[in-house]
C-alpha positions as semicolon CSV with decimal commas, in nm:
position;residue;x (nm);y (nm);z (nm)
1;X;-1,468;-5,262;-12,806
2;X;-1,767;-5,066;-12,672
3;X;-1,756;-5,179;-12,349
4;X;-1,331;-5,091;-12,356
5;X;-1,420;-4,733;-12,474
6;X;-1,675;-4,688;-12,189
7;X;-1,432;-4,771;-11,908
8;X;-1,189;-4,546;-12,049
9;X;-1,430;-4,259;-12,036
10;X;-1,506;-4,327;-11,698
11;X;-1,126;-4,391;-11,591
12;X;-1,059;-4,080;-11,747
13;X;-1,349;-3,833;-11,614
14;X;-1,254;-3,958;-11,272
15;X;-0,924;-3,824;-11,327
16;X;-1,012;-3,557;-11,419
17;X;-1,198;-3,480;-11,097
18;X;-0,927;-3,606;-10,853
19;X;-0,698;-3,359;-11,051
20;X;-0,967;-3,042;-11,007
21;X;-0,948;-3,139;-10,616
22;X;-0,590;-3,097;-10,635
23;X;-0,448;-2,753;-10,387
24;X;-0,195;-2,492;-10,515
25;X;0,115;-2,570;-10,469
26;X;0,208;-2,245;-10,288
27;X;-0,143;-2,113;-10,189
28;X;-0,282;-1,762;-10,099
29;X;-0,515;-1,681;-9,851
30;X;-0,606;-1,288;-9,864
31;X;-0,893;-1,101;-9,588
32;X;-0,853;-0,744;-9,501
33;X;-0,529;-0,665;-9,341
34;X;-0,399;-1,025;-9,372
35;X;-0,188;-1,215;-9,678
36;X;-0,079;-1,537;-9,618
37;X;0,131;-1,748;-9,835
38;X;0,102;-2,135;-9,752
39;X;0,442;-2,280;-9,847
40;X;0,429;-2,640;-9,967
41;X;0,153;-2,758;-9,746
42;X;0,230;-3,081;-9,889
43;X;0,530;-3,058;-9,638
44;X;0,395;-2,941;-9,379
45;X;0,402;-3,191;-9,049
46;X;0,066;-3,216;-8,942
47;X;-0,240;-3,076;-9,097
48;X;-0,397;-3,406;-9,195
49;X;-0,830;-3,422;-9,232
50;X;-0,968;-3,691;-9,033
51;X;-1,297;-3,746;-9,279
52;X;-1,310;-3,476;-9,536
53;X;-1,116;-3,480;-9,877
54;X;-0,757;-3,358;-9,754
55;X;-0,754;-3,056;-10,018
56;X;-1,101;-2,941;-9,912
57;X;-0,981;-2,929;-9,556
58;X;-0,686;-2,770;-9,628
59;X;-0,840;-2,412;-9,795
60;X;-1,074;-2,475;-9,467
61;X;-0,773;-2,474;-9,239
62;X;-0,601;-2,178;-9,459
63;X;-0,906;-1,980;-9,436
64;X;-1,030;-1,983;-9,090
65;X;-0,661;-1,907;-8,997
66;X;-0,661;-1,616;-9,211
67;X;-0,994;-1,496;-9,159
68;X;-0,898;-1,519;-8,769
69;X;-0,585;-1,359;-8,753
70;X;-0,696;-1,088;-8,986
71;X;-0,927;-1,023;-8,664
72;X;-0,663;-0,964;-8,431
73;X;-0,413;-0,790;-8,630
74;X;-0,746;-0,580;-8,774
75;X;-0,753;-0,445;-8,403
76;X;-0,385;-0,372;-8,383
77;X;-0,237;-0,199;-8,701
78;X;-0,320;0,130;-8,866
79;X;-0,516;0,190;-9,161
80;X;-0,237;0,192;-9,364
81;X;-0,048;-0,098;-9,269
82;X;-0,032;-0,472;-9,345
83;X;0,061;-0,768;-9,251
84;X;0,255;-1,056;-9,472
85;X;0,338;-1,388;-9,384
86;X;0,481;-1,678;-9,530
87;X;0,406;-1,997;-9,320
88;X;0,642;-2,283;-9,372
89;X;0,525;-2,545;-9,162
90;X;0,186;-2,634;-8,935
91;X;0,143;-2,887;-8,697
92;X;-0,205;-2,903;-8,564
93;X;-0,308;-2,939;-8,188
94;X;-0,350;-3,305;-8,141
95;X;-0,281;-3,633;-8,345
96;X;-0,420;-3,829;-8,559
97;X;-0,492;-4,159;-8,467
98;X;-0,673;-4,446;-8,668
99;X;-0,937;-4,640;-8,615
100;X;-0,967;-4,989;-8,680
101;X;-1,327;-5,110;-8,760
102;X;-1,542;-4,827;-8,599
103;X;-1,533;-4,596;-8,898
104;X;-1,323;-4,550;-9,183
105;X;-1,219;-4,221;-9,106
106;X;-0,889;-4,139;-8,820
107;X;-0,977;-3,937;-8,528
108;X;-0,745;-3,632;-8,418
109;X;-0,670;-3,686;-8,000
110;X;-0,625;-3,354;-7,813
111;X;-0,416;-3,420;-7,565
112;X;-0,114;-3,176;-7,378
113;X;0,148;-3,354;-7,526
114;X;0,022;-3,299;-7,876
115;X;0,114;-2,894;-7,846
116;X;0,022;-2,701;-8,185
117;X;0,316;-2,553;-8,390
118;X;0,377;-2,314;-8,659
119;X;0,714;-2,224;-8,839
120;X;0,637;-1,853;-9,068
121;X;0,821;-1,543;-9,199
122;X;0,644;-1,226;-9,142
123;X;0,661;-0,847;-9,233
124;X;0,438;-0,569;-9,171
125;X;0,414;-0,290;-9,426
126;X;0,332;0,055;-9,425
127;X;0,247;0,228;-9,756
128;X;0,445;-0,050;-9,928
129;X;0,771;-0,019;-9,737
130;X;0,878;-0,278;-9,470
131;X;0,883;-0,150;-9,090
132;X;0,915;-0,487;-8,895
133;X;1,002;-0,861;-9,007
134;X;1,107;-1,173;-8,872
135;X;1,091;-1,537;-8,847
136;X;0,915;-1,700;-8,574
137;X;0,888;-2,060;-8,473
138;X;0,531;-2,084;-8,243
139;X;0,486;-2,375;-8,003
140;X;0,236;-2,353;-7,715
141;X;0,305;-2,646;-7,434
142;X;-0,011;-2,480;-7,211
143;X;-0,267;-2,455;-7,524
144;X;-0,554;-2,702;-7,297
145;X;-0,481;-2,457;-7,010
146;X;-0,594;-2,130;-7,163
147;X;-0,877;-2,240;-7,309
148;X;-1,159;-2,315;-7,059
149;X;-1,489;-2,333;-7,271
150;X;-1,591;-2,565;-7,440
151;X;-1,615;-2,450;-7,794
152;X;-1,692;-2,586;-8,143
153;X;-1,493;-2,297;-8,336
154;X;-1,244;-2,503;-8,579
155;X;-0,849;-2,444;-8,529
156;X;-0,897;-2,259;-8,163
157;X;-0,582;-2,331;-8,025
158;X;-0,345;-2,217;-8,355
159;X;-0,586;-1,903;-8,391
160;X;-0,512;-1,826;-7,957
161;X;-0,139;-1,932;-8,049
162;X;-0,134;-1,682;-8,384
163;X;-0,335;-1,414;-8,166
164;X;-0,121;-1,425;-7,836
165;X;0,189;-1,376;-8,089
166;X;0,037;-1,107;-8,221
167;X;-0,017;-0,915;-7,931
168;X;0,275;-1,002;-7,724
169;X;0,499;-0,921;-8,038
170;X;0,367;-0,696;-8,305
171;X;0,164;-0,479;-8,079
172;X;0,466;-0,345;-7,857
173;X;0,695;-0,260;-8,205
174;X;0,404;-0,046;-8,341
């Protein structure tokens, strides 16, 4: 009986952990100028972690995107405006790919027929009240050819992708 009531304990503190690791269901990323809201990421077509826990990687993903675009747009609306978007689907630069025997983990190939892709809504505000929205579906087929350097930043070719868009759409309509 004691040895039952033991393994219960620990069957039930390890659930309990695996449900604390557990993402939002509809999270928020917030950083200056920037609000993002990440809808159903469990749908979303590609943004799988090739070694760290999936819901860890994800608030990685959702903040570096954030944090990056909030950059760009930082540079490119006024003090009193914001921008709002509501992504509804990611797909990574890349695939993964596993591995059978070398490590347990899958590694992501970069290759150019791999392109990254993101579906969002988006408005920008000024004092509160709506002066441009839209829906945009982002694909870049030449994301290896603008990016020369070899970097280690994480998500380069989505943040150049979210950046370009930026400035190729949002800029000109302000």
């Amino acid at each position: 009986m004691k040895i039952q009531s033991l393994l219960l304990a620990g069957v039930l503190s390890c659930s309990a952990a695996w449900a604390a690791d557990e993402a939002p269901v509809n999270p928020v990323t917030e950083d200056g100028v920037v609000k993002i809201v990440w809808q159903s990421p469990k749908d979303f077509r590609d943004i799988k972690s090739s070694g760290e826990i999936q819901s860890r990687y994800e608030k990685r993903l959702f903040e570096t995107l954030t944090e990056n675009i909030n950059k760009e747009a930082a540079k490119i609306l006024k003090p009193n405006q914001k921008l709002e978007m509501t992504i509804t689907d990611v797909d990574l630069a890349g695939d993964m790919r596993p591995t059978f025997g070398a490590t347990a983990n899958d590694l992501r190939i970069i290759k150019d027929i791999y392109p990254p892709r993101i579906t969002f809504s988006y408005q920008v505000l000024e004092n509160d009240k709506v002066i441009i929205a839209g829906d945009e579906k982002l694909s870049d087929m030449g994301f290896m050819d603008g990016i020369k350097s070899l970097t280690d930043k994480p998500f380069i070719y989505e943040t150049k992708m979210l950046t370009d868009w930026l400035k190729k759409t949002i800029a000109p309509q302000l």
